[in-house]
CSV table of N, CA, C and O in Angstrom, one decimal:
chain,number,residue,atom,x,y,z
E,11,UNK,N,143.9,265.0,99.5
E,11,UNK,CA,144.6,264.0,99.2
E,11,UNK,C,146.0,264.7,99.1
E,11,UNK,O,146.4,265.7,98.9
E,12,UNK,N,146.8,263.6,98.7
E,12,UNK,CA,148.1,264.1,98.7
E,12,UNK,C,149.0,264.5,98.0
E,12,UNK,O,148.6,264.4,96.6
E,13,UNK,N,150.0,265.2,98.0
E,13,UNK,CA,150.8,265.9,96.9
E,13,UNK,C,151.3,264.6,96.0
E,13,UNK,O,151.0,264.6,94.6
E,14,UNK,N,151.5,263.7,96.3
E,14,UNK,CA,152.2,262.4,95.4
E,14,UNK,C,151.1,261.8,94.6
E,14,UNK,O,151.0,261.3,93.5
E,15,UNK,N,149.6,262.0,95.3
E,15,UNK,CA,148.5,261.4,94.7
E,15,UNK,C,148.2,262.4,93.7
E,15,UNK,O,147.9,262.1,92.4
E,16,UNK,N,148.3,263.7,93.8
E,16,UNK,CA,148.0,264.6,92.8
E,16,UNK,C,148.9,264.7,91.7
E,16,UNK,O,148.3,264.4,90.7
E,17,UNK,N,150.4,264.5,92.2
E,17,UNK,CA,151.3,263.9,90.9
E,17,UNK,C,150.9,262.8,89.8
E,17,UNK,O,150.9,262.9,88.7
E,18,UNK,N,150.4,261.6,90.5
E,18,UNK,CA,150.3,260.9,90.0
E,18,UNK,C,148.6,260.7,88.8
E,18,UNK,O,148.8,260.6,87.7
E,19,UNK,N,147.6,261.4,89.5
E,19,UNK,CA,146.3,261.8,88.6
E,19,UNK,C,147.0,262.9,87.6
E,19,UNK,O,146.3,262.4,86.4
E,20,UNK,N,147.6,263.8,87.8
E,20,UNK,CA,148.2,264.6,86.8
E,20,UNK,C,148.8,263.9,85.7
E,20,UNK,O,148.3,264.0,84.4
E,21,UNK,N,150.1,263.0,86.3
E,21,UNK,CA,150.7,262.4,84.7
E,21,UNK,C,149.8,261.4,84.0
E,21,UNK,O,149.9,260.6,83.1
E,22,UNK,N,148.7,260.8,84.7
E,22,UNK,CA,147.7,260.0,84.0
E,22,UNK,C,146.5,260.5,83.0
E,22,UNK,O,145.6,259.6,82.8
E,23,UNK,N,146.6,262.1,83.8
E,23,UNK,CA,145.6,262.8,82.9
E,23,UNK,C,144.3,262.6,83.3
E,23,UNK,O,143.2,263.0,82.9
E,24,UNK,N,144.1,262.3,84.9
E,24,UNK,CA,142.5,262.4,85.6
E,24,UNK,C,142.8,263.7,86.0
E,24,UNK,O,143.2,264.3,86.7
E,25,UNK,N,141.3,264.0,86.1
E,25,UNK,CA,140.6,265.3,86.7
E,25,UNK,C,139.5,264.7,87.6
E,25,UNK,O,138.8,263.9,87.5
E,26,UNK,N,139.8,265.1,88.9
E,26,UNK,CA,138.9,264.8,90.0
E,26,UNK,C,138.9,263.8,91.2
E,26,UNK,O,140.4,263.3,91.3
E,27,UNK,N,138.3,263.2,91.7
E,27,UNK,CA,138.7,261.8,92.6
E,27,UNK,C,139.3,260.9,92.0
E,27,UNK,O,138.5,260.4,91.0
E,28,UNK,N,140.2,260.3,92.4
E,28,UNK,CA,141.0,259.0,91.9
E,28,UNK,C,140.0,257.9,91.8
E,28,UNK,O,139.9,256.7,91.1
E,29,UNK,N,139.2,257.9,93.0
E,29,UNK,CA,138.2,256.3,93.2
E,29,UNK,C,137.0,256.6,92.2
E,29,UNK,O,136.4,255.7,92.3
E,30,UNK,N,136.6,257.8,91.6
E,30,UNK,CA,135.9,257.7,90.5
E,30,UNK,C,136.0,257.0,89.1
E,30,UNK,O,135.4,256.9,88.7
E,31,UNK,N,137.6,257.1,89.0
E,31,UNK,CA,137.9,256.7,87.9
E,31,UNK,C,137.7,255.0,87.3
E,31,UNK,O,138.5,254.6,88.9
E,32,UNK,N,137.9,254.5,86.8
E,32,UNK,CA,137.6,252.7,86.5
E,32,UNK,C,138.8,252.6,85.5
E,32,UNK,O,138.8,253.2,84.6
E,33,UNK,N,139.7,251.8,86.1
E,33,UNK,CA,140.4,251.4,85.1
E,33,UNK,C,140.4,249.8,84.7
E,33,UNK,O,140.1,248.9,85.4
E,34,UNK,N,140.5,249.8,83.4
E,34,UNK,CA,140.2,248.4,82.8
E,34,UNK,C,141.3,247.8,82.2
E,34,UNK,O,142.2,248.3,81.4
E,35,UNK,N,141.6,246.6,82.2
E,35,UNK,CA,142.6,245.4,81.7
E,35,UNK,C,142.6,245.9,79.9
E,35,UNK,O,141.3,245.5,79.3
E,36,UNK,N,143.5,246.4,79.3
E,36,UNK,CA,143.4,246.3,77.9
E,36,UNK,C,144.6,245.0,77.1
E,36,UNK,O,144.1,245.0,76.4
E,37,UNK,N,144.8,244.4,78.3
E,37,UNK,CA,145.6,243.5,77.5
E,37,UNK,C,146.5,242.6,78.4
E,37,UNK,O,147.0,243.2,79.8
E,38,UNK,N,147.0,241.6,78.1
E,38,UNK,CA,147.7,240.7,79.1
E,38,UNK,C,149.0,240.3,78.1
E,38,UNK,O,148.9,239.6,77.2
E,39,UNK,N,150.1,240.4,78.8
E,39,UNK,CA,151.7,240.3,78.1
E,39,UNK,C,152.0,239.0,78.6
E,39,UNK,O,152.4,238.7,80.2
E,40,UNK,N,152.0,237.8,77.4
E,40,UNK,CA,152.9,236.7,78.2
E,40,UNK,C,153.8,236.3,77.4
E,40,UNK,O,153.6,236.4,76.1
E,41,UNK,N,154.9,236.0,77.9
E,41,UNK,CA,156.4,235.6,77.3
E,41,UNK,C,157.3,234.9,78.0
E,41,UNK,O,158.1,234.2,77.7
E,42,UNK,N,157.5,235.7,79.4
E,42,UNK,CA,158.4,235.2,80.5
E,42,UNK,C,158.4,233.9,80.6
E,42,UNK,O,157.4,233.4,81.0
E,43,UNK,N,159.6,233.4,81.1
E,43,UNK,CA,159.7,232.2,81.7
E,43,UNK,C,159.9,232.3,83.5
E,43,UNK,O,160.5,231.3,83.8
E,44,UNK,N,159.9,233.5,83.9
E,44,UNK,CA,160.3,233.5,85.3
E,44,UNK,C,159.0,234.9,85.8
E,44,UNK,O,159.3,235.5,84.5
E,45,UNK,N,159.3,235.2,86.8
E,45,UNK,CA,158.9,236.6,87.2
E,45,UNK,C,159.4,237.8,86.8
E,45,UNK,O,160.6,238.0,86.3
E,46,UNK,N,158.6,239.0,86.6
E,46,UNK,CA,158.9,239.9,86.1
E,46,UNK,C,159.4,240.6,87.1
E,46,UNK,O,158.7,241.1,88.3
E,47,UNK,N,161.1,241.6,87.5
E,47,UNK,CA,161.4,242.3,88.3
E,47,UNK,C,161.4,244.0,87.6
E,47,UNK,O,161.4,244.6,88.9
E,48,UNK,N,161.3,244.2,86.3
E,48,UNK,CA,161.4,245.2,86.1
E,48,UNK,C,160.7,245.8,84.8
E,48,UNK,O,160.9,245.0,84.0
E,49,UNK,N,160.2,247.2,84.8
E,49,UNK,CA,159.6,247.5,83.5
E,49,UNK,C,159.8,249.1,83.3
E,49,UNK,O,160.6,249.6,84.0
E,50,UNK,N,159.7,249.2,81.8
E,50,UNK,CA,160.3,250.6,81.4
E,50,UNK,C,159.4,251.1,80.2
E,50,UNK,O,159.0,250.1,79.3
E,51,UNK,N,159.0,252.2,80.0
E,51,UNK,CA,158.3,252.7,78.7
E,51,UNK,C,159.0,253.5,77.9
E,51,UNK,O,159.8,254.5,78.6
E,52,UNK,N,158.6,253.7,76.5
E,52,UNK,CA,159.1,254.5,75.6
E,52,UNK,C,158.1,254.5,74.6
E,52,UNK,O,158.1,253.7,73.8
E,53,UNK,N,157.3,256.0,74.4
E,53,UNK,CA,156.7,255.6,73.6
E,53,UNK,C,155.6,254.7,73.3
E,53,UNK,O,155.1,254.5,74.4
E,54,UNK,N,155.2,253.7,72.8
E,54,UNK,CA,154.2,252.9,72.6
E,54,UNK,C,154.6,251.6,72.7
E,54,UNK,O,154.2,250.4,72.9
E,55,UNK,N,156.0,251.7,73.6
E,55,UNK,CA,156.9,250.5,73.8
E,55,UNK,C,156.9,250.0,75.4
E,55,UNK,O,157.1,251.0,75.9
E,56,UNK,N,156.7,248.7,75.6
E,56,UNK,CA,157.1,248.4,77.0
E,56,UNK,C,158.3,247.7,76.9
E,56,UNK,O,158.2,246.7,76.1
E,57,UNK,N,159.1,247.5,78.0
E,57,UNK,CA,160.2,247.1,78.1
E,57,UNK,C,159.9,246.2,79.6
E,57,UNK,O,159.6,247.0,80.5
E,58,UNK,N,160.4,244.8,79.6
E,58,UNK,CA,159.9,244.3,80.8
E,58,UNK,C,161.7,243.3,80.8
E,58,UNK,O,161.7,242.7,80.0
E,59,UNK,N,161.7,243.3,82.3
E,59,UNK,CA,163.1,242.5,82.6
E,59,UNK,C,162.8,241.2,83.7
E,59,UNK,O,161.7,241.3,84.6
E,60,UNK,N,163.4,239.9,83.3
E,60,UNK,CA,162.8,238.9,83.9
E,60,UNK,C,163.9,238.3,84.8
E,60,UNK,O,165.1,238.0,84.4
E,61,UNK,N,163.4,237.0,85.6
E,61,UNK,CA,164.4,236.4,86.0
E,61,UNK,C,164.9,235.4,85.4
E,61,UNK,O,166.0,234.3,85.5
E,62,UNK,N,164.1,235.3,84.2
E,62,UNK,CA,164.9,234.3,83.1
E,62,UNK,C,166.0,234.9,82.0
E,62,UNK,O,166.2,234.5,81.2
E,63,UNK,N,166.8,235.9,82.4
E,63,UNK,CA,167.6,236.6,81.8
E,63,UNK,C,167.5,237.1,80.9
E,63,UNK,O,168.4,237.8,80.0
E,64,UNK,N,166.3,237.6,80.4
E,64,UNK,CA,165.9,238.2,79.1
E,64,UNK,C,165.1,239.5,79.6
E,64,UNK,O,164.7,239.6,80.7
E,65,UNK,N,164.7,240.5,78.4
E,65,UNK,CA,164.2,241.8,78.2
E,65,UNK,C,163.7,241.3,77.0
E,65,UNK,O,163.9,241.1,76.1
E,66,UNK,N,162.4,241.6,77.4
E,66,UNK,CA,161.2,241.7,76.4
E,66,UNK,C,160.7,243.0,76.1
E,66,UNK,O,160.4,244.0,76.7
E,67,UNK,N,160.7,243.0,74.6
E,67,UNK,CA,159.9,244.6,73.9
E,67,UNK,C,158.6,244.2,73.3
E,67,UNK,O,158.2,243.4,73.0
E,68,UNK,N,157.5,244.8,74.1
E,68,UNK,CA,156.3,244.7,74.1
E,68,UNK,C,155.5,245.9,72.8
E,68,UNK,O,156.1,247.1,73.2
E,69,UNK,N,154.6,245.7,72.2
E,69,UNK,CA,153.8,246.5,71.7
E,69,UNK,C,152.7,246.7,72.3
E,69,UNK,O,152.1,245.7,72.8
E,70,UNK,N,152.6,248.2,73.1
E,70,UNK,CA,151.1,248.7,73.6
E,70,UNK,C,150.2,249.0,72.9
E,70,UNK,O,149.1,249.4,74.0
E,71,UNK,N,150.4,249.2,71.8
E,71,UNK,CA,149.0,249.8,71.3
E,71,UNK,C,148.4,248.8,70.2
E,71,UNK,O,147.1,248.9,70.5
E,72,UNK,N,148.7,248.0,69.6
E,72,UNK,CA,147.6,247.4,67.9
E,72,UNK,C,147.5,245.9,69.2
E,72,UNK,O,146.1,245.7,69.2
E,73,UNK,N,148.6,245.1,69.5
E,73,UNK,CA,148.1,243.9,69.9
E,73,UNK,C,148.7,243.3,71.2
E,73,UNK,O,148.6,241.9,71.2
E,74,UNK,N,149.4,244.0,71.6
E,74,UNK,CA,149.9,243.7,73.2
E,74,UNK,C,150.9,242.5,72.7
E,74,UNK,O,150.9,241.8,73.9
E,75,UNK,N,151.5,242.1,71.8
E,75,UNK,CA,152.6,241.1,71.6
E,75,UNK,C,154.0,241.6,71.9
E,75,UNK,O,154.2,242.5,71.7
E,76,UNK,N,155.1,240.3,71.9
E,76,UNK,CA,156.2,240.6,72.2
E,76,UNK,C,156.8,240.4,70.5
E,76,UNK,O,156.8,239.7,69.9
E,77,UNK,N,157.4,242.1,70.7
E,77,UNK,CA,157.9,242.3,69.4
E,77,UNK,C,159.7,241.8,69.2
E,77,UNK,O,159.8,241.4,67.9
E,78,UNK,N,160.2,241.4,70.2
E,78,UNK,CA,161.5,241.1,70.2
E,78,UNK,C,162.0,240.7,71.8
E,78,UNK,O,161.4,241.1,72.5
E,79,UNK,N,162.8,239.9,71.9
E,79,UNK,CA,163.4,239.2,73.0
E,79,UNK,C,164.9,239.8,73.0
E,79,UNK,O,165.4,239.1,72.0
E,80,UNK,N,165.3,240.3,74.4
E,80,UNK,CA,166.8,240.7,74.3
E,80,UNK,C,167.8,240.1,75.3
E,80,UNK,O,166.9,239.6,76.2
E,81,UNK,N,168.9,239.5,74.7
E,81,UNK,CA,169.0,238.5,75.7
E,81,UNK,C,171.2,239.3,75.9
E,81,UNK,O,171.3,240.4,75.1
E,82,UNK,N,171.5,238.7,77.0
E,82,UNK,CA,173.0,239.2,77.0
E,82,UNK,C,173.0,239.2,78.6
E,82,UNK,O,174.4,239.4,79.1
E,83,UNK,N,172.5,239.2,79.3
E,83,UNK,CA,172.7,239.3,80.8
E,83,UNK,C,172.5,237.3,81.5
E,83,UNK,O,171.9,236.7,80.6
E,84,UNK,N,173.2,237.6,82.2
E,84,UNK,CA,173.8,235.9,83.1
E,84,UNK,C,172.9,235.9,84.3
E,84,UNK,O,173.3,234.9,84.8
E,85,UNK,N,172.1,236.9,84.5
E,85,UNK,CA,171.4,236.5,86.0
E,85,UNK,C,169.8,237.5,85.7
E,85,UNK,O,169.8,238.1,84.7
E,86,UNK,N,169.2,237.5,86.9
E,86,UNK,CA,168.0,238.0,86.5
E,86,UNK,C,167.9,239.6,86.4
E,86,UNK,O,168.9,240.5,86.9
E,87,UNK,N,167.1,240.0,85.5
E,87,UNK,CA,167.3,241.8,85.0
E,87,UNK,C,166.5,242.3,86.2
E,87,UNK,O,165.1,242.1,86.4
E,88,UNK,N,167.2,243.2,86.6
E,88,UNK,CA,166.6,243.9,88.4
E,88,UNK,C,166.1,245.8,87.8
E,88,UNK,O,165.3,246.1,88.7
E,89,UNK,N,166.6,246.0,86.9
E,89,UNK,CA,166.3,247.5,86.6
E,89,UNK,C,166.6,248.0,84.8
E,89,UNK,O,167.4,247.4,84.3
E,90,UNK,N,165.4,248.9,84.4
E,90,UNK,CA,165.9,249.1,82.9
E,90,UNK,C,165.2,250.8,83.2
E,90,UNK,O,164.6,251.0,83.9
E,91,UNK,N,166.0,251.2,82.2
E,91,UNK,CA,165.8,252.7,82.4
E,91,UNK,C,166.0,252.9,80.3
E,91,UNK,O,166.7,252.4,79.8
E,92,UNK,N,164.9,254.1,80.1
E,92,UNK,CA,165.2,254.5,78.8
E,92,UNK,C,165.3,255.8,78.6
E,92,UNK,O,164.7,256.4,79.7
E,93,UNK,N,166.8,256.3,77.9
E,93,UNK,CA,167.2,257.8,77.7
E,93,UNK,C,167.8,258.0,76.3
E,93,UNK,O,168.6,257.3,75.9
E,94,UNK,N,167.1,259.0,76.0
E,94,UNK,CA,168.0,259.2,74.5
E,94,UNK,C,167.7,258.2,73.4
E,94,UNK,O,168.9,258.1,72.4
E,95,UNK,N,166.7,257.4,73.8
E,95,UNK,CA,166.8,256.3,72.6
E,95,UNK,C,167.6,254.9,72.9
E,95,UNK,O,167.7,254.2,72.3
E,96,UNK,N,168.2,255.1,74.2
E,96,UNK,CA,169.1,253.7,74.6
E,96,UNK,C,168.1,253.3,76.0
E,96,UNK,O,167.9,253.9,76.9
E,97,UNK,N,168.0,251.9,75.6
E,97,UNK,CA,167.6,251.0,76.7
E,97,UNK,C,169.0,250.5,77.5
E,97,UNK,O,169.9,250.0,77.5
E,98,UNK,N,168.9,250.9,79.0
E,98,UNK,CA,169.8,250.4,79.9
E,98,UNK,C,169.4,249.5,80.8
E,98,UNK,O,168.3,249.3,81.0
E,99,UNK,N,170.3,248.5,81.1
E,99,UNK,CA,169.6,247.4,81.7
E,99,UNK,C,170.8,246.6,83.1
E,99,UNK,O,171.9,246.8,82.5
E,100,UNK,N,169.9,246.3,84.0
E,100,UNK,CA,171.1,246.1,84.8
E,100,UNK,C,170.3,244.8,85.5
E,100,UNK,O,169.2,244.4,85.4
E,101,UNK,N,171.7,244.0,86.1
E,101,UNK,CA,171.0,242.6,86.3
E,101,UNK,C,171.7,242.1,87.6
E,101,UNK,O,172.8,242.9,88.2
E,102,UNK,N,171.9,240.7,87.9
E,102,UNK,CA,172.2,240.0,89.3
E,102,UNK,C,173.6,239.7,89.0
E,102,UNK,O,174.1,239.2,89.5
E,103,UNK,N,173.8,239.4,87.6
E,103,UNK,CA,175.3,239.4,87.1
E,103,UNK,C,176.3,240.5,87.3
E,103,UNK,O,177.5,240.3,86.5
E,104,UNK,N,176.0,241.6,87.7
E,104,UNK,CA,177.0,242.6,87.7
E,104,UNK,C,177.0,243.8,87.1
E,104,UNK,O,178.5,244.2,86.5
E,105,UNK,N,176.0,243.2,85.7
E,105,UNK,CA,176.8,244.1,84.4
E,105,UNK,C,175.5,245.2,84.1
E,105,UNK,O,174.5,244.6,84.4
E,106,UNK,N,175.7,246.0,83.4
E,106,UNK,CA,174.8,247.3,82.9
E,106,UNK,C,175.0,246.9,81.9
E,106,UNK,O,176.4,247.2,81.0
E,107,UNK,N,174.1,246.7,80.9
E,107,UNK,CA,174.1,246.9,79.5
E,107,UNK,C,173.2,248.1,78.7
E,107,UNK,O,172.0,248.5,79.2
E,108,UNK,N,174.1,248.9,77.6
E,108,UNK,CA,173.4,249.7,76.6
E,108,UNK,C,173.1,249.0,75.5
E,108,UNK,O,173.6,248.7,74.9
E,109,UNK,N,171.9,249.0,75.4
E,109,UNK,CA,171.2,248.7,74.6
E,109,UNK,C,170.3,249.4,73.5
E,109,UNK,O,169.4,250.0,73.6
E,110,UNK,N,171.0,250.2,72.4
E,110,UNK,CA,170.6,251.0,71.3
E,110,UNK,C,170.5,250.9,69.9
E,110,UNK,O,170.6,249.7,69.7
E,111,UNK,N,170.6,251.8,69.1
E,111,UNK,CA,170.4,251.5,67.5
E,111,UNK,C,171.1,250.8,67.0
E,111,UNK,O,172.3,251.4,67.2
């Protein structure tokens, strides 16, 4: 098995052959009005960026609902990154937004 696959297994906390593990859908997140181009996680939150020019903040623990919709881009959101409690986003509008506390 490749080193890359070993790294993935370690990050997921899997032991043994990955083919022996069954992944089950725990929820479906519905809410964007266009394709999703980017995602990032921080703790129990999932951030998704879409061609609808928005970023959605999702609860991944309780009920997989959208907690908030963030606006500010004038183009499709292509990249998301979380660092030290700040969400950074970039879009096809040539802007990088810093969304923090």
